[in-house]
Amino acid sequence: MRMYDIIEHKKKGMALSPEEIHFVVEGYTKGEIPDYQVSALLMAIYFKGMTLEETATLTMEMAQSGDMIDLSPIEGIKVDKHSTGGVGDKTTIVLAPLVAAVGGKVAKMSGRGLGHTGGTIDKLEAFEGFKVEIPEEDFFKQVNEHHIAVVGQSGELAPADKKLYALRDVTATVDNMSLIASSIMSKKIASGADAICLDVKCGTGAFMKTLADAKALAGAMVDIGNHVGRHTMAIVSDMNQPLGYAVGNALEIIEAIETLKGNGPADLTELTMTLASHMLVLGKVCDTLETARQKVQEVINNGKAIEKLQEWIKLQGGNPAAVLDYSLMPQAQYSKEVVLSQAGYVSAIDAESVGKSALVLGAGRETKESEIDLAVGIVIHKKIGDYIESNDSVATIYYNDLAKCEAAEKILKEAYKVSDEKVQSNTLIYDIIGA
Ligand code: URA
């Protein structure tokens, strides 16, 4: 087999055979095929597309290029949840205890944040002593006995994707649906879940800016998952403004705790209840979405959800007292209110800018090596559709460095658009695919 012929086939719009895809992924991962030939193939894929069979084959080849996590020591159906990334997205921290408290099993590997979106693992480290690396046997035992464990990614998951993604990044071939869908799904499949619940974000703070693109990506990922035997469904949800009000690690943890106590923001509460209900049905813990939702509401009302959070934090070495006493969380030294000059209805909040504002404060990572400040961040007070008087605070900035606060404030002020006309609040869930 020759790489030249494979490029030629795709250039002519032909579907690649499983053998050809295997040849490319294996050869490129081993360093036997040069970047320039794979770049040419990626560009041909970009223009000619891939069929579902080709996309599913590429996904499995990339998944199998590294460690395939075997979750079989955990009894029952393991359901994973994956968000394509947003600002203020703390859903995992809420829904993991919700699902576990109802009887589902959450065995999750999560990532750290990079750029304007945060990572679950960083947020969890706001609990003093919380261990994100635990030996595999302890991880299995914890999930079997307590139904919940969330750890950082270990081992080498889908190294072929890592290499191909880096090449796509410099050859203008990232934004192809088949390539994005196979990239995300290869890592999910290598992580070992039996069923996958996807939260595809759509809007200014998301990777997919339009609803059409978000739906197409969700559909492509659902098709791949189901094609390779992993029951997969997707929710397409709004990211045209931050989810909830808090952006920044410890601040987001506090908001997640409040949500588990039943006092959370409406959007975060609704999204986590919906995702948790789908996970419980996918995991066959509940027969219907209605029953699942009722049980989720029950564990919030009777305190079992918050107890599960405390149990989980303790199991992973963190201080569960922080769940009831927020002074035990990392605290920023200073705070500042952000006031806009104009009164009116909030018509837009550029979520990506809010994420960037938190990033410049130190809540996120500019590069993989950056140290993050767990205490700093932003709590917005006004969301789309809310009315603001000219002297109302639209947000509070929690900071440790005045220069950073000033830079963050400038970005934040520009993120808000105000209108004289009344504005409708945003739709939260646009679509549910494959349920
Ligand atoms: N995230 C991924 O993991 N892969 C892509 O291709 C795009 C976003």
GROMACS .gro file of C-alpha atoms and ligand atoms in nm:
model
  443
    1MET     CA    1   0.000   0.000   0.000
    2ARG     CA    2   0.128   0.349  -0.082
    3MET     CA    3   0.034   0.674   0.090
    4TYR     CA    4   0.038   0.845  -0.251
    5ASP     CA    5  -0.248   0.625  -0.376
    6ILE     CA    6  -0.454   0.684  -0.060
    7ILE     CA    7  -0.426   1.062  -0.107
    8GLU     CA    8  -0.519   1.016  -0.475
    9HIS     CA    9  -0.830   0.812  -0.379
   10LYS     CA   10  -0.956   1.075  -0.139
   11LYS     CA   11  -0.872   1.356  -0.382
   12LYS     CA   12  -1.109   1.185  -0.629
   13GLY     CA   13  -1.378   1.162  -0.359
   14MET     CA   14  -1.358   0.784  -0.308
   15ALA     CA   15  -1.432   0.623   0.029
   16LEU     CA   16  -1.115   0.488   0.192
   17SER     CA   17  -1.111   0.120   0.286
   18PRO     CA   18  -1.061   0.011   0.651
   19GLU     CA   19  -0.716  -0.119   0.545
   20GLU     CA   20  -0.620   0.220   0.401
   21ILE     CA   21  -0.734   0.403   0.717
   22HIS     CA   22  -0.543   0.153   0.934
   23PHE     CA   23  -0.232   0.206   0.719
   24VAL     CA   24  -0.251   0.586   0.762
   25VAL     CA   25  -0.319   0.590   1.137
   26GLU     CA   26  -0.060   0.327   1.225
   27GLY     CA   27   0.204   0.466   0.988
   28TYR     CA   28   0.158   0.823   1.105
   29THR     CA   29   0.158   0.735   1.476
   30LYS     CA   30   0.480   0.538   1.432
   31GLY     CA   31   0.641   0.824   1.241
   32GLU     CA   32   0.667   0.622   0.919
   33ILE     CA   33   0.450   0.857   0.711
   34PRO     CA   34   0.568   1.219   0.687
   35ASP     CA   35   0.359   1.520   0.794
   36TYR     CA   36   0.337   1.654   0.437
   37GLN     CA   37   0.157   1.345   0.307
   38VAL     CA   38  -0.087   1.331   0.601
   39SER     CA   39  -0.146   1.706   0.559
   40ALA     CA   40  -0.241   1.648   0.194
   41LEU     CA   41  -0.477   1.367   0.296
   42LEU     CA   42  -0.639   1.581   0.569
   43MET     CA   43  -0.702   1.858   0.316
   44ALA     CA   44  -0.854   1.608   0.072
   45ILE     CA   45  -1.080   1.479   0.356
   46TYR     CA   46  -1.168   1.839   0.438
   47PHE     CA   47  -1.298   1.897   0.084
   48LYS     CA   48  -1.437   1.553  -0.004
   49GLY     CA   49  -1.567   1.443   0.338
   50MET     CA   50  -1.592   1.093   0.484
   51THR     CA   51  -1.877   0.843   0.504
   52LEU     CA   52  -2.007   0.719   0.841
   53GLU     CA   53  -1.815   0.391   0.788
   54GLU     CA   54  -1.490   0.577   0.720
   55THR     CA   55  -1.544   0.810   1.019
   56ALA     CA   56  -1.624   0.518   1.251
   57THR     CA   57  -1.317   0.326   1.128
   58LEU     CA   58  -1.095   0.632   1.180
   59THR     CA   59  -1.240   0.673   1.532
   60MET     CA   60  -1.167   0.311   1.630
   61GLU     CA   61  -0.819   0.318   1.475
   62MET     CA   62  -0.733   0.632   1.674
   63ALA     CA   63  -0.889   0.488   1.992
   64GLN     CA   64  -0.686   0.168   1.954
   65SER     CA   65  -0.360   0.353   1.886
   66GLY     CA   66  -0.297   0.374   2.263
   67ASP     CA   67  -0.435   0.245   2.595
   68MET     CA   68  -0.793   0.115   2.586
   69ILE     CA   69  -0.924   0.145   2.942
   70ASP     CA   70  -1.105  -0.169   3.057
   71LEU     CA   71  -1.381  -0.078   3.302
   72SER     CA   72  -1.516  -0.435   3.324
   73PRO     CA   73  -1.411  -0.473   3.692
   74ILE     CA   74  -1.694  -0.226   3.759
   75GLU     CA   75  -2.029  -0.404   3.759
   76GLY     CA   76  -2.317  -0.272   3.549
   77ILE     CA   77  -2.343  -0.024   3.266
   78LYS     CA   78  -2.086   0.253   3.283
   79VAL     CA   79  -2.218   0.577   3.139
   80ASP     CA   80  -1.976   0.859   3.059
   81LYS     CA   81  -2.068   1.220   2.999
   82HIS     CA   82  -1.868   1.456   2.783
   83SER     CA   83  -1.905   1.828   2.727
   84THR     CA   84  -1.748   1.988   2.421
   85GLY     CA   85  -1.641   2.270   2.653
   86GLY     CA   86  -1.787   2.595   2.768
   87VAL     CA   87  -1.751   2.885   3.009
   88GLY     CA   88  -1.873   2.824   3.365
   89ASP     CA   89  -1.942   2.460   3.277
   90LYS     CA   90  -1.935   2.283   3.613
   91THR     CA   91  -2.198   2.022   3.521
   92THR     CA   92  -1.984   1.715   3.602
   93ILE     CA   93  -1.942   1.829   3.963
   94VAL     CA   94  -2.320   1.851   4.001
   95LEU     CA   95  -2.435   1.555   3.800
   96ALA     CA   96  -2.182   1.298   3.921
   97PRO     CA   97  -2.322   1.303   4.280
   98LEU     CA   98  -2.679   1.327   4.146
   99VAL     CA   99  -2.640   1.014   3.933
  100ALA     CA  100  -2.450   0.826   4.207
  101ALA     CA  101  -2.706   0.920   4.474
  102VAL     CA  102  -2.987   0.776   4.260
  103GLY     CA  103  -2.793   0.451   4.206
  104GLY     CA  104  -2.597   0.502   3.882
  105LYS     CA  105  -2.221   0.444   3.855
  106VAL     CA  106  -1.996   0.731   3.760
  107ALA     CA  107  -1.643   0.625   3.664
  108LYS     CA  108  -1.510   0.933   3.497
  109MET     CA  109  -1.185   1.058   3.356
  110SER     CA  110  -1.177   1.433   3.315
  111GLY     CA  111  -0.933   1.685   3.178
  112ARG     CA  112  -0.765   2.005   3.286
  113GLY     CA  113  -0.861   2.337   3.134
  114LEU     CA  114  -0.679   2.515   2.854
  115GLY     CA  115  -0.761   2.859   2.717
  116HIS     CA  116  -1.096   3.020   2.794
  117THR     CA  117  -1.271   2.699   2.909
  118GLY     CA  118  -1.207   2.543   3.248
  119GLY     CA  119  -1.139   2.178   3.335
  120THR     CA  120  -1.322   1.965   3.592
  121ILE     CA  121  -1.000   1.832   3.743
  122ASP     CA  122  -0.869   2.184   3.817
  123LYS     CA  123  -1.201   2.279   3.976
  124LEU     CA  124  -1.200   1.973   4.202
  125GLU     CA  125  -0.856   2.068   4.331
  126ALA     CA  126  -1.023   2.367   4.498
  127PHE     CA  127  -1.110   2.109   4.770
  128GLU     CA  128  -0.792   2.106   4.978
  129GLY     CA  129  -0.616   1.770   4.950
  130PHE     CA  130  -0.838   1.631   4.671
  131LYS     CA  131  -0.641   1.362   4.484
  132VAL     CA  132  -0.701   1.344   4.108
  133GLU     CA  133  -0.471   1.047   4.062
  134ILE     CA  134  -0.568   0.724   4.231
  135PRO     CA  135  -0.444   0.369   4.159
  136GLU     CA  136  -0.663   0.182   3.912
  137GLU     CA  137  -0.771  -0.085   4.163
  138ASP     CA  138  -0.881   0.181   4.413
  139PHE     CA  139  -1.070   0.359   4.136
  140PHE     CA  140  -1.265   0.040   4.052
  141LYS     CA  141  -1.329  -0.034   4.422
  142GLN     CA  142  -1.448   0.320   4.489
  143VAL     CA  143  -1.696   0.308   4.199
  144ASN     CA  144  -1.822  -0.040   4.291
  145GLU     CA  145  -1.872   0.052   4.658
  146HIS     CA  146  -1.961   0.421   4.643
  147HIS     CA  147  -2.073   0.464   4.279
  148ILE     CA  148  -1.852   0.765   4.217
  149ALA     CA  149  -1.494   0.852   4.119
  150VAL     CA  150  -1.358   1.127   3.897
  151VAL     CA  151  -0.989   1.120   3.811
  152GLY     CA  152  -0.746   1.288   3.570
  153GLN     CA  153  -0.666   1.117   3.243
  154SER     CA  154  -0.397   0.856   3.293
  155GLY     CA  155  -0.208   0.642   3.047
  156GLU     CA  156  -0.182   0.729   2.683
  157LEU     CA  157  -0.529   0.778   2.539
  158ALA     CA  158  -0.553   0.793   2.158
  159PRO     CA  159  -0.198   0.912   2.078
  160ALA     CA  160  -0.285   0.904   1.705
  161ASP     CA  161  -0.550   1.169   1.767
  162LYS     CA  162  -0.302   1.381   1.961
  163LYS     CA  163  -0.060   1.379   1.668
  164LEU     CA  164  -0.328   1.429   1.403
  165TYR     CA  165  -0.494   1.710   1.600
  166ALA     CA  166  -0.162   1.897   1.626
  167LEU     CA  167  -0.120   1.861   1.248
  168ARG     CA  168  -0.479   1.973   1.179
  169ASP     CA  169  -0.416   2.275   1.397
  170VAL     CA  170  -0.139   2.403   1.167
  171THR     CA  171  -0.293   2.297   0.834
  172ALA     CA  172  -0.635   2.467   0.870
  173THR     CA  173  -0.815   2.132   0.882
  174VAL     CA  174  -0.961   2.139   1.235
  175ASP     CA  175  -1.311   2.249   1.135
  176ASN     CA  176  -1.431   1.939   0.954
  177MET     CA  177  -1.723   1.756   1.119
  178SER     CA  178  -1.594   1.402   1.059
  179LEU     CA  179  -1.249   1.493   1.188
  180ILE     CA  180  -1.379   1.670   1.500
  181ALA     CA  181  -1.634   1.396   1.575
  182SER     CA  182  -1.382   1.113   1.536
  183SER     CA  183  -1.125   1.302   1.742
  184ILE     CA  184  -1.361   1.350   2.040
  185MET     CA  185  -1.517   1.004   2.015
  186SER     CA  186  -1.180   0.824   1.987
  187LYS     CA  187  -1.089   0.953   2.334
  188LYS     CA  188  -1.431   0.870   2.479
  189ILE     CA  189  -1.420   0.517   2.341
  190ALA     CA  190  -1.065   0.461   2.467
  191SER     CA  191  -1.189   0.570   2.813
  192GLY     CA  192  -1.398   0.253   2.828
  193ALA     CA  193  -1.760   0.363   2.883
  194ASP     CA  194  -2.045   0.139   2.765
  195ALA     CA  195  -2.272   0.434   2.696
  196ILE     CA  196  -2.200   0.802   2.630
  197CYS     CA  197  -2.405   1.112   2.704
  198LEU     CA  198  -2.274   1.415   2.512
  199ASP     CA  199  -2.335   1.780   2.591
  200VAL     CA  200  -2.258   1.968   2.269
  201LYS     CA  201  -2.227   2.338   2.342
  202CYS     CA  202  -2.341   2.595   2.092
  203GLY     CA  203  -2.274   2.969   2.086
  204THR     CA  204  -2.019   3.244   2.137
  205GLY     CA  205  -1.830   3.061   2.413
  206ALA     CA  206  -1.829   2.723   2.237
  207PHE     CA  207  -1.628   2.551   1.970
  208MET     CA  208  -1.944   2.535   1.757
  209LYS     CA  209  -2.077   2.887   1.710
  210THR     CA  210  -2.395   2.808   1.514
  211LEU     CA  211  -2.686   2.578   1.594
  212ALA     CA  212  -2.655   2.407   1.254
  213ASP     CA  213  -2.289   2.320   1.322
  214ALA     CA  214  -2.358   2.207   1.680
  215LYS     CA  215  -2.642   1.980   1.563
  216ALA     CA  216  -2.427   1.839   1.283
  217LEU     CA  217  -2.145   1.761   1.528
  218ALA     CA  218  -2.386   1.606   1.778
  219GLY     CA  219  -2.541   1.393   1.503
  220ALA     CA  220  -2.201   1.281   1.375
  221MET     CA  221  -2.083   1.177   1.724
  222VAL     CA  222  -2.408   0.995   1.804
  223ASP     CA  223  -2.382   0.806   1.474
  224ILE     CA  224  -2.020   0.707   1.539
  225GLY     CA  225  -2.089   0.592   1.896
  226ASN     CA  226  -2.389   0.382   1.801
  227HIS     CA  227  -2.211   0.244   1.493
  228VAL     CA  228  -1.928   0.108   1.710
  229GLY     CA  229  -2.166  -0.037   1.972
  230ARG     CA  230  -2.159   0.235   2.239
  231HIS     CA  231  -2.509   0.362   2.310
  232THR     CA  232  -2.470   0.736   2.254
  233MET     CA  233  -2.701   1.037   2.279
  234ALA     CA  234  -2.641   1.412   2.273
  235ILE     CA  235  -2.792   1.726   2.415
  236VAL     CA  236  -2.726   2.048   2.224
  237SER     CA  237  -2.715   2.327   2.483
  238ASP     CA  238  -2.661   2.700   2.489
  239MET     CA  239  -2.321   2.864   2.537
  240ASN     CA  240  -2.411   3.216   2.427
  241GLN     CA  241  -2.359   3.321   2.788
  242PRO     CA  242  -2.181   3.146   3.076
  243LEU     CA  243  -2.361   2.852   3.237
  244GLY     CA  244  -2.476   2.962   3.581
  245TYR     CA  245  -2.314   3.275   3.722
  246ALA     CA  246  -1.970   3.169   3.847
  247VAL     CA  247  -1.657   3.140   3.632
  248GLY     CA  248  -1.335   3.038   3.810
  249ASN     CA  249  -1.243   2.722   3.996
  250ALA     CA  250  -1.340   2.764   4.365
  251LEU     CA  251  -1.629   2.995   4.270
  252GLU     CA  252  -1.768   2.730   4.036
  253ILE     CA  253  -1.737   2.464   4.305
  254ILE     CA  254  -1.944   2.679   4.542
  255GLU     CA  255  -2.211   2.722   4.273
  256ALA     CA  256  -2.212   2.346   4.209
  257ILE     CA  257  -2.259   2.280   4.583
  258GLU     CA  258  -2.546   2.529   4.598
  259THR     CA  259  -2.707   2.349   4.303
  260LEU     CA  260  -2.683   2.016   4.484
  261LYS     CA  261  -2.849   2.184   4.784
  262GLY     CA  262  -3.135   2.295   4.557
  263ASN     CA  263  -3.035   2.662   4.545
  264GLY     CA  264  -2.858   2.664   4.209
  265PRO     CA  265  -2.910   2.889   3.908
  266ALA     CA  266  -3.207   2.784   3.691
  267ASP     CA  267  -2.999   2.700   3.380
  268LEU     CA  268  -2.737   2.492   3.563
  269THR     CA  269  -3.008   2.310   3.759
  270GLU     CA  270  -3.210   2.232   3.447
  271LEU     CA  271  -2.912   2.118   3.240
  272THR     CA  272  -2.769   1.893   3.512
  273MET     CA  273  -3.109   1.741   3.589
  274THR     CA  274  -3.163   1.668   3.221
  275LEU     CA  275  -2.816   1.519   3.172
  276ALA     CA  276  -2.841   1.316   3.493
  277SER     CA  277  -3.184   1.179   3.388
  278HIS     CA  278  -3.048   1.067   3.050
  279MET     CA  279  -2.745   0.906   3.216
  280LEU     CA  280  -2.973   0.711   3.453
  281VAL     CA  281  -3.181   0.584   3.161
  282LEU     CA  282  -2.872   0.500   2.950
  283GLY     CA  283  -2.734   0.311   3.251
  284LYS     CA  284  -3.066   0.126   3.291
  285VAL     CA  285  -3.098   0.249   3.650
  286CYS     CA  286  -3.435   0.405   3.560
  287ASP     CA  287  -3.685   0.293   3.296
  288THR     CA  288  -3.809   0.632   3.188
  289LEU     CA  289  -3.685   0.990   3.185
  290GLU     CA  290  -3.982   1.094   3.402
  291THR     CA  291  -3.891   0.846   3.677
  292ALA     CA  292  -3.525   0.944   3.653
  293ARG     CA  293  -3.605   1.312   3.687
  294GLN     CA  294  -3.830   1.247   3.986
  295LYS     CA  295  -3.552   1.052   4.159
  296VAL     CA  296  -3.297   1.323   4.083
  297GLN     CA  297  -3.530   1.584   4.233
  298GLU     CA  298  -3.580   1.356   4.537
  299VAL     CA  299  -3.206   1.328   4.613
  300ILE     CA  300  -3.172   1.706   4.592
  301ASN     CA  301  -3.470   1.758   4.824
  302ASN     CA  302  -3.378   1.492   5.083
  303GLY     CA  303  -3.008   1.589   5.105
  304LYS     CA  304  -2.876   1.259   4.961
  305ALA     CA  305  -2.708   1.445   4.671
  306ILE     CA  306  -2.510   1.674   4.898
  307GLU     CA  307  -2.420   1.378   5.124
  308LYS     CA  308  -2.290   1.194   4.815
  309LEU     CA  309  -2.074   1.493   4.727
  310GLN     CA  310  -1.925   1.496   5.078
  311GLU     CA  311  -1.865   1.120   5.066
  312TRP     CA  312  -1.692   1.153   4.728
  313ILE     CA  313  -1.468   1.444   4.832
  314LYS     CA  314  -1.362   1.252   5.146
  315LEU     CA  315  -1.292   0.933   4.948
  316GLN     CA  316  -1.050   1.123   4.724
  317GLY     CA  317  -0.868   1.288   5.014
  318GLY     CA  318  -1.038   1.628   5.005
  319ASN     CA  319  -1.187   1.818   5.297
  320PRO     CA  320  -1.567   1.756   5.296
  321ALA     CA  321  -1.623   2.029   5.557
  322ALA     CA  322  -1.578   2.281   5.276
  323VAL     CA  323  -1.917   2.171   5.142
  324LEU     CA  324  -2.079   2.342   5.442
  325ASP     CA  325  -1.817   2.609   5.512
  326TYR     CA  326  -1.702   2.801   5.205
  327SER     CA  327  -1.434   2.987   5.404
  328LEU     CA  328  -1.239   2.659   5.371
  329MET     CA  329  -1.219   2.713   4.992
  330PRO     CA  330  -0.935   2.913   4.832
  331GLN     CA  331  -1.021   3.281   4.883
  332ALA     CA  332  -0.917   3.576   4.667
  333GLN     CA  333  -0.784   3.874   4.862
  334TYR     CA  334  -0.985   4.143   4.686
  335SER     CA  335  -1.306   4.194   4.496
  336LYS     CA  336  -1.437   4.462   4.264
  337GLU     CA  337  -1.783   4.537   4.128
  338VAL     CA  338  -1.821   4.596   3.754
  339VAL     CA  339  -2.062   4.872   3.659
  340LEU     CA  340  -2.167   4.961   3.304
  341SER     CA  341  -2.245   5.319   3.205
  342GLN     CA  342  -2.564   5.226   3.017
  343ALA     CA  343  -2.898   5.117   3.164
  344GLY     CA  344  -3.123   4.872   2.975
  345TYR     CA  345  -3.180   4.505   2.902
  346VAL     CA  346  -2.882   4.273   2.866
  347SER     CA  347  -2.904   4.157   2.503
  348ALA     CA  348  -2.577   3.960   2.480
  349ILE     CA  349  -2.288   3.842   2.696
  350ASP     CA  350  -1.999   3.718   2.488
  351ALA     CA  351  -1.925   3.398   2.678
  352GLU     CA  352  -1.580   3.358   2.523
  353SER     CA  353  -1.485   3.706   2.649
  354VAL     CA  354  -1.606   3.618   3.001
  355GLY     CA  355  -1.385   3.307   2.979
  356LYS     CA  356  -1.092   3.520   2.860
  357SER     CA  357  -1.153   3.765   3.141
  358ALA     CA  358  -1.126   3.479   3.394
  359LEU     CA  359  -0.817   3.357   3.209
  360VAL     CA  360  -0.633   3.690   3.246
  361LEU     CA  361  -0.719   3.692   3.619
  362GLY     CA  362  -0.529   3.362   3.644
  363ALA     CA  363  -0.825   3.122   3.670
  364GLY     CA  364  -0.726   2.944   3.347
  365ARG     CA  365  -0.417   2.835   3.156
  366GLU     CA  366  -0.267   3.030   2.866
  367THR     CA  367  -0.037   2.734   2.796
  368LYS     CA  368  -0.026   2.378   2.927
  369GLU     CA  369   0.251   2.480   3.169
  370SER     CA  370   0.067   2.780   3.325
  371GLU     CA  371  -0.004   2.770   3.701
  372ILE     CA  372  -0.364   2.855   3.785
  373ASP     CA  373  -0.501   3.054   4.078
  374LEU     CA  374  -0.793   2.851   4.217
  375ALA     CA  375  -0.939   3.144   4.412
  376VAL     CA  376  -0.985   3.407   4.141
  377GLY     CA  377  -1.270   3.446   3.896
  378ILE     CA  378  -1.591   3.624   3.818
  379VAL     CA  379  -1.947   3.601   3.941
  380ILE     CA  380  -2.181   3.766   3.695
  381HIS     CA  381  -2.508   3.903   3.835
  382LYS     CA  382  -2.697   3.981   3.516
  383LYS     CA  383  -2.778   3.747   3.232
  384ILE     CA  384  -2.945   3.787   2.893
  385GLY     CA  385  -3.293   3.939   2.935
  386ASP     CA  386  -3.220   4.096   3.278
  387TYR     CA  387  -3.270   4.469   3.328
  388ILE     CA  388  -2.982   4.678   3.465
  389GLU     CA  389  -2.992   5.024   3.617
  390SER     CA  390  -2.696   5.245   3.528
  391ASN     CA  391  -2.534   5.195   3.871
  392ASP     CA  392  -2.607   4.820   3.907
  393SER     CA  393  -2.315   4.583   3.940
  394VAL     CA  394  -2.325   4.336   3.650
  395ALA     CA  395  -2.045   4.124   3.792
  396THR     CA  396  -1.799   4.087   4.080
  397ILE     CA  397  -1.436   4.021   4.002
  398TYR     CA  398  -1.243   3.822   4.266
  399TYR     CA  399  -0.871   3.890   4.224
  400ASN     CA  400  -0.525   3.880   4.377
  401ASP     CA  401  -0.345   4.116   4.137
  402LEU     CA  402  -0.474   4.465   4.053
  403ALA     CA  403  -0.324   4.482   3.702
  404LYS     CA  404  -0.494   4.154   3.614
  405CYS     CA  405  -0.822   4.279   3.761
  406GLU     CA  406  -0.807   4.591   3.544
  407ALA     CA  407  -0.742   4.385   3.229
  408ALA     CA  408  -1.025   4.146   3.320
  409GLU     CA  409  -1.266   4.432   3.389
  410LYS     CA  410  -1.201   4.587   3.046
  411ILE     CA  411  -1.275   4.258   2.869
  412LEU     CA  412  -1.583   4.196   3.083
  413LYS     CA  413  -1.733   4.538   3.013
  414GLU     CA  414  -1.694   4.481   2.640
  415ALA     CA  415  -1.858   4.138   2.672
  416TYR     CA  416  -2.191   4.291   2.779
  417LYS     CA  417  -2.430   4.440   2.521
  418VAL     CA  418  -2.725   4.641   2.650
  419SER     CA  419  -3.041   4.735   2.463
  420ASP     CA  420  -3.337   4.966   2.529
  421GLU     CA  421  -3.573   4.701   2.395
  422LYS     CA  422  -3.694   4.416   2.614
  423VAL     CA  423  -3.494   4.100   2.537
  424GLN     CA  424  -3.606   3.736   2.570
  425SER     CA  425  -3.390   3.512   2.786
  426ASN     CA  426  -3.198   3.241   2.600
  427THR     CA  427  -3.315   2.893   2.514
  428LEU     CA  428  -3.108   2.648   2.722
  429ILE     CA  429  -3.155   2.315   2.546
  430TYR     CA  430  -3.186   2.337   2.168
  431ASP     CA  431  -3.210   1.974   2.080
  432ILE     CA  432  -3.173   1.619   2.206
  433ILE     CA  433  -3.036   1.370   1.954
  434GLY     CA  434  -3.039   0.991   1.973
  435ALA     CA  435  -3.228   0.955   2.303
  436URA     N1  436  -1.176   1.877   2.051
  436URA     C1  437  -1.115   1.761   2.018
  436URA     O1  438  -1.084   1.681   2.106
  436URA     N2  439  -1.092   1.736   1.888
  436URA     C2  440  -1.124   1.820   1.789
  436URA     O2  441  -1.100   1.790   1.674
  436URA     C3  442  -1.186   1.940   1.825
  436URA     C4  443  -1.212   1.967   1.957
   0.00000   0.00000   0.00000
